[in-house]
PDB file of C-alpha atoms and ligand atoms in Angstrom:
ATOM      1  CA  MET A 282     -72.112  32.263  19.435  1.00 43.00           C
ATOM      2  CA  LEU A 283     -69.080  33.627  17.360  1.00 46.00           C
ATOM      3  CA  LYS A 284     -65.992  34.240  19.555  1.00 47.00           C
ATOM      4  CA  TRP A 285     -64.072  37.446  18.742  1.00 49.00           C
ATOM      5  CA  PRO A 286     -60.662  38.667  20.189  1.00 47.00           C
ATOM      6  CA  ALA A 287     -61.010  40.323  23.502  1.00 49.00           C
ATOM      7  CA  ILE A 288     -59.377  43.472  22.308  1.00 53.00           C
ATOM      8  CA  MET A 289     -60.590  44.513  18.858  1.00 60.00           C
ATOM      9  CA  THR A 290     -57.886  46.124  16.682  1.00 61.00           C
ATOM     10  CA  ASP A 291     -58.283  47.219  13.309  1.00 67.00           C
ATOM     11  CA  GLU A 292     -56.224  44.419  11.815  1.00 70.00           C
ATOM     12  CA  HIS A 293     -59.112  42.278  12.806  1.00 75.00           C
ATOM     13  CA  LEU A 294     -61.979  44.277  11.408  1.00 85.00           C
ATOM     14  CA  PRO A 295     -62.893  44.559   7.596  1.00 89.00           C
ATOM     15  CA  LYS A 296     -62.533  47.948   5.908  1.00 90.00           C
ATOM     16  CA  PRO A 297     -65.632  49.659   4.720  1.00 91.00           C
ATOM     17  CA  TRP A 298     -66.043  49.756   0.949  1.00 86.00           C
ATOM     18  CA  THR A 299     -67.673  53.408   1.204  1.00 87.00           C
ATOM     19  CA  ARG A 300     -68.283  56.111   3.723  1.00 88.00           C
ATOM     20  CA  LEU A 301     -71.984  56.679   3.510  1.00 94.00           C
ATOM     21  CA  ARG A 302     -72.697  60.390   2.995  1.00 95.00           C
ATOM     22  CA  HIS A 303     -76.537  60.196   2.706  1.00 97.00           C
ATOM     23  CA  VAL A 304     -79.104  57.969   4.022  1.00 98.00           C
ATOM     24  CA  PHE A 305     -82.606  58.380   2.928  1.00 98.00           C
ATOM     25  CA  VAL A 306     -85.314  56.983   5.275  1.00 98.00           C
ATOM     26  CA  TYR A 307     -88.886  56.385   3.572  1.00 98.00           C
ATOM     27  CA  ASP A 308     -91.729  56.656   6.058  1.00 98.00           C
ATOM     28  CA  ASP A 309     -94.621  53.994   6.170  1.00 97.00           C
ATOM     29  CA  PRO A 310     -97.867  56.170   7.068  1.00 94.00           C
ATOM     30  CA  ASP A 311     -99.762  52.921   7.229  1.00 93.00           C
ATOM     31  CA  THR A 312     -97.873  51.640  10.261  1.00 95.00           C
ATOM     32  CA  GLU A 313     -99.379  52.510  13.446  1.00 94.00           C
ATOM     33  CA  GLY A 314     -96.713  53.191  16.259  1.00 92.00           C
ATOM     34  CA  LEU A 315     -93.953  53.858  13.660  1.00 96.00           C
ATOM     35  CA  ASN A 316     -91.759  57.238  14.676  1.00 97.00           C
ATOM     36  CA  THR A 317     -89.581  57.491  11.457  1.00 98.00           C
ATOM     37  CA  ASP A 318     -88.313  60.971  12.735  1.00 98.00           C
ATOM     38  CA  ALA A 319     -87.133  59.284  15.912  1.00 98.00           C
ATOM     39  CA  LEU A 320     -85.347  56.484  13.826  1.00 98.00           C
ATOM     40  CA  ALA A 321     -83.874  59.097  11.717  1.00 98.00           C
ATOM     41  CA  ARG A 322     -82.501  60.819  14.828  1.00 98.00           C
ATOM     42  CA  PHE A 323     -80.934  57.554  15.693  1.00 97.00           C
ATOM     43  CA  LEU A 324     -79.171  56.734  12.652  1.00 98.00           C
ATOM     44  CA  ALA A 325     -77.732  60.311  12.554  1.00 97.00           C
ATOM     45  CA  ASP A 326     -76.157  60.043  15.950  1.00 96.00           C
ATOM     46  CA  ALA A 327     -74.749  56.830  14.764  1.00 96.00           C
ATOM     47  CA  LEU A 328     -73.189  58.314  11.515  1.00 95.00           C
ATOM     48  CA  PRO A 329     -72.310  61.894  12.427  1.00 94.00           C
ATOM     49  CA  GLN A 330     -70.908  62.328   8.982  1.00 92.00           C
ATOM     50  CA  ALA A 331     -73.665  60.943   7.109  1.00 95.00           C
ATOM     51  CA  GLU A 332     -77.056  63.417   6.040  1.00 97.00           C
ATOM     52  CA  VAL A 333     -80.008  61.301   7.183  1.00 98.00           C
ATOM     53  CA  ARG A 334     -83.240  62.524   5.637  1.00 98.00           C
ATOM     54  CA  VAL A 335     -86.790  61.326   6.086  1.00 98.00           C
ATOM     55  CA  ARG A 336     -88.962  61.095   2.991  1.00 97.00           C
ATOM     56  CA  ASN A 337     -92.469  60.179   2.308  1.00 95.00           C
ATOM     57  CA  ASP A 338     -93.355  56.877   1.846  1.00 95.00           C
ATOM     58  CA  TYR A 339     -91.151  55.091  -1.259  1.00 96.00           C
ATOM     59  CA  LEU A 340     -94.001  54.432  -3.728  1.00 93.00           C
ATOM     60  CA  THR A 341     -95.574  58.092  -3.179  1.00 91.00           C
ATOM     61  CA  HIS A 342     -92.283  59.637  -3.379  1.00 93.00           C
ATOM     62  CA  GLN A 343     -91.119  57.934  -6.573  1.00 90.00           C
ATOM     63  CA  LEU A 344     -94.412  57.702  -8.437  1.00 86.00           C
ATOM     64  CA  ARG A 345     -95.002  61.623  -8.115  1.00 83.00           C
ATOM     65  CA  ARG A 346     -92.051  61.969 -10.151  1.00 78.00           C
ATOM     66  CA  TYR A 347     -93.299  59.461 -12.986  1.00 74.00           C
ATOM     67  CA  ALA A 348     -96.378  61.190 -12.852  1.00 71.00           C
ATOM     68  CA  GLU A 349     -94.875  64.490 -13.370  1.00 68.00           C
ATOM     69  CA  GLU A 350     -93.203  62.880 -16.359  1.00 68.00           C
ATOM     70  CA  GLY A 351     -96.492  61.613 -17.982  1.00 64.00           C
ATOM     71  CA  GLY A 352     -95.430  58.115 -17.332  1.00 71.00           C
ATOM     72  CA  GLU A 353     -98.462  56.317 -17.344  1.00 78.00           C
ATOM     73  CA  GLU A 354     -97.564  53.679 -19.225  1.00 80.00           C
ATOM     74  CA  LEU A 355     -94.620  53.228 -17.047  1.00 79.00           C
ATOM     75  CA  ILE A 356     -96.805  52.732 -13.775  1.00 79.00           C
ATOM     76  CA  ALA A 357     -98.800  50.421 -15.881  1.00 84.00           C
ATOM     77  CA  GLN A 358     -95.628  48.393 -16.464  1.00 86.00           C
ATOM     78  CA  LEU A 359     -94.811  48.449 -12.783  1.00 86.00           C
ATOM     79  CA  THR A 360     -98.176  47.463 -11.838  1.00 89.00           C
ATOM     80  CA  GLY A 361     -97.786  44.370 -13.661  1.00 93.00           C
ATOM     81  CA  GLN A 362     -94.083  43.841 -12.446  1.00 94.00           C
ATOM     82  CA  PHE A 363     -95.770  44.033  -8.944  1.00 95.00           C
ATOM     83  CA  THR A 364     -98.174  41.236 -10.060  1.00 96.00           C
ATOM     84  CA  ARG A 365     -95.259  39.132 -11.040  1.00 96.00           C
ATOM     85  CA  ALA A 366     -93.175  39.482  -7.840  1.00 97.00           C
ATOM     86  CA  GLN A 367     -96.110  38.158  -5.798  1.00 97.00           C
ATOM     87  CA  VAL A 368     -96.038  34.895  -4.149  1.00 97.00           C
ATOM     88  CA  ASP A 369     -98.726  32.621  -5.519  1.00 95.00           C
ATOM     89  CA  ASN A 370     -97.645  29.242  -3.694  1.00 96.00           C
ATOM     90  CA  LEU A 371     -96.055  28.985  -0.353  1.00 96.00           C
ATOM     91  CA  VAL A 372     -94.665  25.624  -1.339  1.00 96.00           C
ATOM     92  CA  HIS A 373     -90.770  25.314  -2.317  1.00 96.00           C
ATOM     93  CA  PRO A 374     -90.500  25.721  -6.124  1.00 93.00           C
ATOM     94  CA  ALA A 375     -88.420  22.464  -6.354  1.00 93.00           C
ATOM     95  CA  ASP A 376     -91.353  20.650  -4.364  1.00 94.00           C
ATOM     96  CA  ARG A 377     -94.211  21.853  -6.403  1.00 93.00           C
ATOM     97  CA  GLY A 378     -94.437  18.546  -8.514  1.00 91.00           C
ATOM     98  CA  LEU A 379     -94.753  16.573  -5.133  1.00 93.00           C
ATOM     99  CA  LEU A 380     -97.161  18.929  -2.866  1.00 93.00           C
ATOM    100  CA  PRO A 381    -100.417  20.258  -3.360  1.00 95.00           C
ATOM    101  CA  PRO A 382    -100.162  24.371  -3.623  1.00 95.00           C
ATOM    102  CA  GLU A 383    -100.354  26.043  -0.429  1.00 95.00           C
ATOM    103  CA  ALA A 384    -102.324  29.456  -0.953  1.00 95.00           C
ATOM    104  CA  PRO A 385    -100.429  32.783   0.538  1.00 95.00           C
ATOM    105  CA  ALA A 386    -104.183  34.032   1.552  1.00 92.00           C
ATOM    106  CA  ASP A 387    -104.138  31.102   4.083  1.00 88.00           C
ATOM    107  CA  LEU A 388    -101.626  33.342   6.260  1.00 90.00           C
ATOM    108  CA  GLY A 389    -104.145  36.124   6.377  1.00 89.00           C
ATOM    109  CA  LEU A 390    -101.436  38.696   5.457  1.00 94.00           C
ATOM    110  CA  GLY A 391    -102.737  39.905   2.180  1.00 94.00           C
ATOM    111  CA  GLU A 392    -100.381  39.882  -0.921  1.00 96.00           C
ATOM    112  CA  ILE A 393     -97.027  38.726  -0.180  1.00 98.00           C
ATOM    113  CA  TYR A 394     -93.940  39.329  -2.517  1.00 98.00           C
ATOM    114  CA  ARG A 395     -90.522  37.663  -3.104  1.00 97.00           C
ATOM    115  CA  GLY A 396     -88.428  39.839  -1.075  1.00 97.00           C
ATOM    116  CA  GLN A 397     -85.521  40.251  -3.899  1.00 97.00           C
ATOM    117  CA  ALA A 398     -88.035  40.624  -6.679  1.00 97.00           C
ATOM    118  CA  LEU A 399     -89.807  43.561  -4.714  1.00 98.00           C
ATOM    119  CA  GLN A 400     -86.517  45.028  -4.135  1.00 98.00           C
ATOM    120  CA  ALA A 401     -85.544  44.959  -7.709  1.00 97.00           C
ATOM    121  CA  ILE A 402     -88.717  46.582  -8.784  1.00 95.00           C
ATOM    122  CA  LEU A 403     -88.152  49.524  -6.147  1.00 96.00           C
ATOM    123  CA  ALA A 404     -84.448  49.794  -7.338  1.00 96.00           C
ATOM    124  CA  LEU A 405     -85.761  50.452 -10.878  1.00 91.00           C
ATOM    125  CA  MET A 406     -87.680  53.448  -9.661  1.00 91.00           C
ATOM    126  CA  MET A 407     -84.652  55.131  -8.153  1.00 93.00           C
ATOM    127  CA  LEU A 408     -83.042  58.105  -9.771  1.00 92.00           C
ATOM    128  CA  ALA A 409     -79.640  57.086 -10.962  1.00 92.00           C
ATOM    129  CA  ASP A 410     -77.783  60.017  -9.376  1.00 94.00           C
ATOM    130  CA  GLU A 411     -79.281  58.842  -6.078  1.00 95.00           C
ATOM    131  CA  ASP A 412     -77.711  55.256  -6.414  1.00 94.00           C
ATOM    132  CA  SER A 413     -74.055  55.834  -5.697  1.00 93.00           C
ATOM    133  CA  LEU A 414     -72.143  53.917  -3.269  1.00 92.00           C
ATOM    134  CA  ASP A 415     -72.195  56.443  -0.653  1.00 94.00           C
ATOM    135  CA  GLN A 416     -76.109  56.644  -0.579  1.00 97.00           C
ATOM    136  CA  LEU A 417     -78.448  54.353   0.981  1.00 98.00           C
ATOM    137  CA  HIS A 418     -81.982  54.374   0.825  1.00 98.00           C
ATOM    138  CA  ILE A 419     -84.060  52.394   3.658  1.00 98.00           C
ATOM    139  CA  VAL A 420     -87.513  51.716   2.825  1.00 98.00           C
ATOM    140  CA  LEU A 421     -89.872  51.218   5.764  1.00 98.00           C
ATOM    141  CA  THR A 422     -92.925  49.446   4.467  1.00 98.00           C
ATOM    142  CA  SER A 423     -95.920  47.505   5.676  1.00 97.00           C
ATOM    143  CA  MET A 424     -95.877  45.413   2.451  1.00 97.00           C
ATOM    144  CA  VAL A 425     -95.315  41.679   3.358  1.00 98.00           C
ATOM    145  CA  PHE A 426     -92.171  39.838   1.670  1.00 98.00           C
ATOM    146  CA  GLY A 427     -90.228  36.729   2.217  1.00 97.00           C
ATOM    147  CA  ASP A 428     -88.307  34.015   0.519  1.00 96.00           C
ATOM    148  CA  TRP A 429     -87.754  30.124   1.103  1.00 96.00           C
ATOM    149  CA  ASP A 430     -85.524  28.795   3.996  1.00 91.00           C
ATOM    150  CA  GLU A 431     -82.751  27.091   2.113  1.00 87.00           C
ATOM    151  CA  HIS A 432     -82.537  24.056   4.707  1.00 91.00           C
ATOM    152  CA  THR A 433     -86.350  23.844   5.595  1.00 93.00           C
ATOM    153  CA  ARG A 434     -87.568  24.828   2.461  1.00 93.00           C
ATOM    154  CA  ASP A 435     -90.474  26.669   4.239  1.00 94.00           C
ATOM    155  CA  PHE A 436     -91.631  29.835   3.247  1.00 96.00           C
ATOM    156  CA  ARG A 437     -90.460  32.652   5.834  1.00 96.00           C
ATOM    157  CA  VAL A 438     -91.809  36.034   6.161  1.00 97.00           C
ATOM    158  CA  ARG A 439     -88.917  38.309   6.663  1.00 97.00           C
ATOM    159  CA  VAL A 440     -88.312  41.532   8.301  1.00 98.00           C
ATOM    160  CA  GLY A 441     -85.477  42.768   6.013  1.00 98.00           C
ATOM    161  CA  CYS A 442     -84.118  42.534   2.576  1.00 98.00           C
ATOM    162  CA  LEU A 443     -80.878  44.183   2.380  1.00 97.00           C
ATOM    163  CA  GLY A 444     -79.364  45.785  -0.393  1.00 97.00           C
ATOM    164  CA  GLN A 445     -80.189  49.099  -2.392  1.00 97.00           C
ATOM    165  CA  PRO A 446     -82.965  49.896  -1.690  1.00 98.00           C
ATOM    166  CA  SER A 447     -82.963  47.962   1.769  1.00 98.00           C
ATOM    167  CA  LEU A 448     -86.452  47.099   2.566  1.00 98.00           C
ATOM    168  CA  ILE A 449     -87.731  46.740   6.230  1.00 98.00           C
ATOM    169  CA  SER A 450     -91.197  45.567   6.829  1.00 98.00           C
ATOM    170  CA  THR A 451     -92.852  46.601   9.692  1.00 98.00           C
ATOM    171  CA  THR A 452     -95.737  43.857   9.260  1.00 97.00           C
ATOM    172  CA  GLY A 453     -92.546  41.550   8.830  1.00 98.00           C
ATOM    173  CA  LEU A 454     -91.294  42.356  12.220  1.00 97.00           C
ATOM    174  CA  ILE A 455     -94.653  41.461  13.880  1.00 96.00           C
ATOM    175  CA  GLU A 456     -95.318  38.326  11.486  1.00 95.00           C
ATOM    176  CA  GLY A 457     -91.697  37.047  10.741  1.00 96.00           C
ATOM    177  CA  PRO A 458     -89.984  36.187  14.043  1.00 97.00           C
ATOM    178  CA  ALA A 459     -92.135  33.136  15.683  1.00 94.00           C
ATOM    179  CA  ARG A 460     -94.537  34.124  18.458  1.00 93.00           C
ATOM    180  CA  PRO A 461     -94.336  31.886  21.460  1.00 92.00           C
ATOM    181  CA  ARG A 462     -95.812  28.528  20.993  1.00 92.00           C
ATOM    182  CA  ASP A 463     -98.485  28.763  23.598  1.00 91.00           C
ATOM    183  CA  PHE A 464     -99.649  32.010  22.028  1.00 89.00           C
ATOM    184  CA  GLU A 465    -100.367  30.566  18.683  1.00 87.00           C
ATOM    185  CA  VAL A 466    -102.038  27.465  20.244  1.00 90.00           C
ATOM    186  CA  LEU A 467    -104.450  29.727  22.135  1.00 91.00           C
ATOM    187  CA  ARG A 468    -104.793  32.123  19.253  1.00 85.00           C
ATOM    188  CA  THR A 469    -105.964  29.275  16.974  1.00 86.00           C
ATOM    189  CA  GLN A 470    -108.400  27.885  19.337  1.00 89.00           C
ATOM    190  CA  MET A 471    -109.876  31.190  19.931  1.00 88.00           C
ATOM    191  CA  ALA A 472    -110.141  31.541  16.109  1.00 84.00           C
ATOM    192  CA  VAL A 473    -111.824  28.387  15.786  1.00 88.00           C
ATOM    193  CA  MET A 474    -114.489  29.230  18.596  1.00 88.00           C
ATOM    194  CA  GLY A 475    -115.084  32.640  16.865  1.00 85.00           C
ATOM    195  CA  LEU A 476    -113.699  34.592  19.951  1.00 83.00           C
ATOM    196  CA  ASP A 477    -111.923  37.032  17.622  1.00 78.00           C
ATOM    197  CA  GLU A 478    -112.495  39.937  20.363  1.00 80.00           C
ATOM    198  CA  ASP A 479    -110.519  37.882  22.839  1.00 83.00           C
ATOM    199  CA  ILE A 480    -107.639  37.430  20.357  1.00 80.00           C
ATOM    200  CA  ALA A 481    -106.753  41.408  21.044  1.00 78.00           C
ATOM    201  CA  ASP A 482    -106.650  40.592  24.906  1.00 85.00           C
ATOM    202  CA  LEU A 483    -104.505  37.565  24.375  1.00 85.00           C
ATOM    203  CA  ALA A 484    -101.914  39.779  22.323  1.00 83.00           C
ATOM    204  CA  GLU A 485    -102.020  42.302  25.087  1.00 85.00           C
ATOM    205  CA  ALA A 486    -101.224  39.464  27.694  1.00 88.00           C
ATOM    206  CA  PHE A 487     -98.413  38.321  25.652  1.00 89.00           C
ATOM    207  CA  GLU A 488     -96.873  41.914  25.186  1.00 89.00           C
ATOM    208  CA  PRO A 489     -93.696  41.041  27.182  1.00 91.00           C
ATOM    209  CA  ARG A 490     -93.010  38.373  24.897  1.00 94.00           C
ATOM    210  CA  ALA A 491     -94.290  39.356  21.258  1.00 94.00           C
ATOM    211  CA  LEU A 492     -94.760  42.665  19.582  1.00 94.00           C
ATOM    212  CA  GLY A 493     -98.234  43.573  18.320  1.00 91.00           C
ATOM    213  CA  TYR A 494     -99.746  46.003  15.759  1.00 92.00           C
ATOM    214  CA  GLY A 495     -99.151  49.588  16.844  1.00 93.00           C
ATOM    215  CA  ASP A 496     -96.592  48.240  19.582  1.00 93.00           C
ATOM    216  CA  ARG A 497     -94.456  51.097  21.109  1.00 92.00           C
ATOM    217  CA  ARG A 498     -91.417  48.949  20.724  1.00 96.00           C
ATOM    218  CA  ILE A 499     -91.707  48.911  16.780  1.00 97.00           C
ATOM    219  CA  THR A 500     -89.411  51.969  16.188  1.00 97.00           C
ATOM    220  CA  THR A 501     -86.839  50.552  18.831  1.00 97.00           C
ATOM    221  CA  CYS A 502     -86.789  47.415  17.069  1.00 98.00           C
ATOM    222  CA  LEU A 503     -86.506  48.990  13.741  1.00 98.00           C
ATOM    223  CA  GLN A 504     -83.427  50.841  14.994  1.00 98.00           C
ATOM    224  CA  GLY A 505     -81.275  47.638  14.841  1.00 98.00           C
ATOM    225  CA  TYR A 506     -82.627  46.380  11.149  1.00 98.00           C
ATOM    226  CA  ALA A 507     -81.803  49.866   9.873  1.00 98.00           C
ATOM    227  CA  LEU A 508     -78.202  49.531  11.434  1.00 98.00           C
ATOM    228  CA  MET A 509     -78.285  46.192   9.724  1.00 98.00           C
ATOM    229  CA  ALA A 510     -79.118  47.869   6.280  1.00 98.00           C
ATOM    230  CA  ILE A 511     -76.025  50.485   6.866  1.00 97.00           C
ATOM    231  CA  MET A 512     -73.570  47.752   7.884  1.00 96.00           C
ATOM    232  CA  TYR A 513     -74.540  45.637   4.898  1.00 97.00           C
ATOM    233  CA  ARG A 514     -74.192  48.684   2.482  1.00 95.00           C
ATOM    234  CA  ALA A 515     -70.629  49.586   3.938  1.00 95.00           C
ATOM    235  CA  TYR A 516     -69.088  46.316   4.662  1.00 95.00           C
ATOM    236  CA  GLY A 517     -71.262  43.820   2.540  1.00 94.00           C
ATOM    237  CA  GLU A 518     -71.999  41.662   5.743  1.00 94.00           C
ATOM    238  CA  GLY A 519     -75.332  40.413   6.499  1.00 94.00           C
ATOM    239  CA  PRO A 520     -76.782  39.823  10.007  1.00 96.00           C
ATOM    240  CA  CYS A 521     -74.739  38.946  13.035  1.00 97.00           C
ATOM    241  CA  GLU A 522     -74.875  35.434  14.465  1.00 96.00           C
ATOM    242  CA  ASP A 523     -74.623  36.659  18.021  1.00 96.00           C
ATOM    243  CA  PRO A 524     -78.147  36.615  19.424  1.00 95.00           C
ATOM    244  CA  THR A 525     -77.453  39.382  21.947  1.00 96.00           C
ATOM    245  CA  CYS A 526     -76.278  41.790  18.874  1.00 98.00           C
ATOM    246  CA  ARG A 527     -78.708  44.402  17.417  1.00 98.00           C
ATOM    247  CA  LEU A 528     -77.516  43.213  14.071  1.00 98.00           C
ATOM    248  CA  HIS A 529     -78.983  39.952  14.725  1.00 97.00           C
ATOM    249  CA  ASP A 530     -81.970  38.682  12.658  1.00 96.00           C
ATOM    250  CA  ALA A 531     -84.079  37.336  15.418  1.00 97.00           C
ATOM    251  CA  ALA A 532     -85.892  33.917  14.684  1.00 95.00           C
ATOM    252  CA  THR A 533     -88.415  34.337  17.524  1.00 97.00           C
ATOM    253  CA  GLN A 534     -90.307  37.146  18.992  1.00 97.00           C
ATOM    254  CA  GLU A 535     -88.807  36.796  22.485  1.00 97.00           C
ATOM    255  CA  GLU A 536     -85.146  36.973  20.840  1.00 97.00           C
ATOM    256  CA  LEU A 537     -86.260  39.855  18.853  1.00 98.00           C
ATOM    257  CA  ILE A 538     -87.397  41.803  21.967  1.00 97.00           C
ATOM    258  CA  GLU A 539     -84.435  40.787  24.120  1.00 96.00           C
ATOM    259  CA  CYS A 540     -81.780  41.756  21.629  1.00 96.00           C
ATOM    260  CA  GLN A 541     -83.368  45.387  20.804  1.00 98.00           C
ATOM    261  CA  CYS A 542     -85.398  46.366  23.428  1.00 97.00           C
ATOM    262  CA  SER A 543     -83.572  45.078  26.739  1.00 95.00           C
ATOM    263  CA  GLU A 544     -81.890  47.959  28.857  1.00 93.00           C
ATOM    264  CA  ASP A 545     -78.488  46.656  27.762  1.00 91.00           C
ATOM    265  CA  ALA A 546     -79.385  46.145  24.084  1.00 95.00           C
ATOM    266  CA  GLY A 547     -76.367  47.009  21.886  1.00 96.00           C
ATOM    267  CA  LEU A 548     -74.055  45.774  19.247  1.00 97.00           C
ATOM    268  CA  CYS A 549     -71.429  43.094  19.724  1.00 96.00           C
ATOM    269  CA  GLU A 550     -67.913  44.019  20.415  1.00 95.00           C
ATOM    270  CA  ARG A 551     -66.941  43.209  16.772  1.00 95.00           C
ATOM    271  CA  HIS A 552     -69.808  45.370  15.124  1.00 96.00           C
ATOM    272  CA  SER A 553     -69.446  48.213  17.786  1.00 95.00           C
ATOM    273  CA  ALA A 554     -65.937  48.698  16.478  1.00 94.00           C
ATOM    274  CA  MET A 555     -66.953  48.436  12.963  1.00 94.00           C
ATOM    275  CA  LEU A 556     -69.634  51.122  13.034  1.00 95.00           C
ATOM    276  CA  VAL A 557     -67.162  53.480  14.858  1.00 93.00           C
ATOM    277  CA  ALA A 558     -64.645  52.741  12.237  1.00 92.00           C
ATOM    278  CA  LEU A 559     -67.458  53.763   9.584  1.00 93.00           C
ATOM    279  CA  ALA A 560     -68.459  56.867  11.634  1.00 91.00           C
ATOM    280  CA  THR A 561     -65.122  58.178  12.342  1.00 86.00           C
ATOM    281  CA  GLY A 562     -62.385  56.383   9.967  1.00 70.00           C
ATOM    282  CA  VAL A 563     -60.976  58.068   6.875  1.00 56.00           C
ATOM    283  CA  ASP A 564     -62.264  57.774   3.503  1.00 54.00           C
ATOM    284  CA  PRO A 565     -61.577  54.522   1.964  1.00 49.00           C
ATOM    285  CA  VAL A 566     -59.254  54.578  -1.293  1.00 43.00           C
TER     286      VAL A 566
HETATM  287 ZN1   ZN B 637     -72.826  41.806  15.841  1.00 66.61          ZN
END
């Protein structure tokens, strides 16, 4: 855990690059249990100076404009780019001459994208005058994306891909942070025995220790990731190392639930002070 001075004064804190004026939160209608309006209210409370607006899902919102402009060719080009952004082999690119390919389909999550490639495509679709430094687009999506861990070289499904736009995957929230090992062992055994119906009961039994699809805690967990997107935009800093901070990118489901959903869930002292500075500070020069 990082140690910070007991008394946080301005001199210890980075200065925000920008004051956020507009935050657009794009809904994902395919995610059961997601309450995007509630998430937007949470962000509006955290950033009273910003206008937080909920929009339809990102692709529908942007493609409608293309369709109005008669951009069928553009849509065809985008489709090709989405295909190229898909992961077709889970083996790290540097190891592909040494190891046999691993099909992404083996994960059972449908199409999987390289996070930054997907982000770059979505950024292309954004209106130029909505892309100034004081605006942030947060795209909630059930699409699955990830990248390769720099140290282990394993492919990791991710929850967030921070930047403009910031992508937050609701599927990644459930499939990214590791489930308890005993859950995975039992689930594999049940799948082998064809006990698919019992797997739902298993997920229920493990509810205190792992999120499931349609889980009532999804929106709460997304609050932390949306704050992460805001802090990255304002300060250029990624997730927090402190596992008790809501800006922590949890490696396991238990860690995720603890840092986002426990009664005393909150930001670490440093990030609390940075958020207050962002919400109340003077405009940067
Ligand atoms: Zn923190």
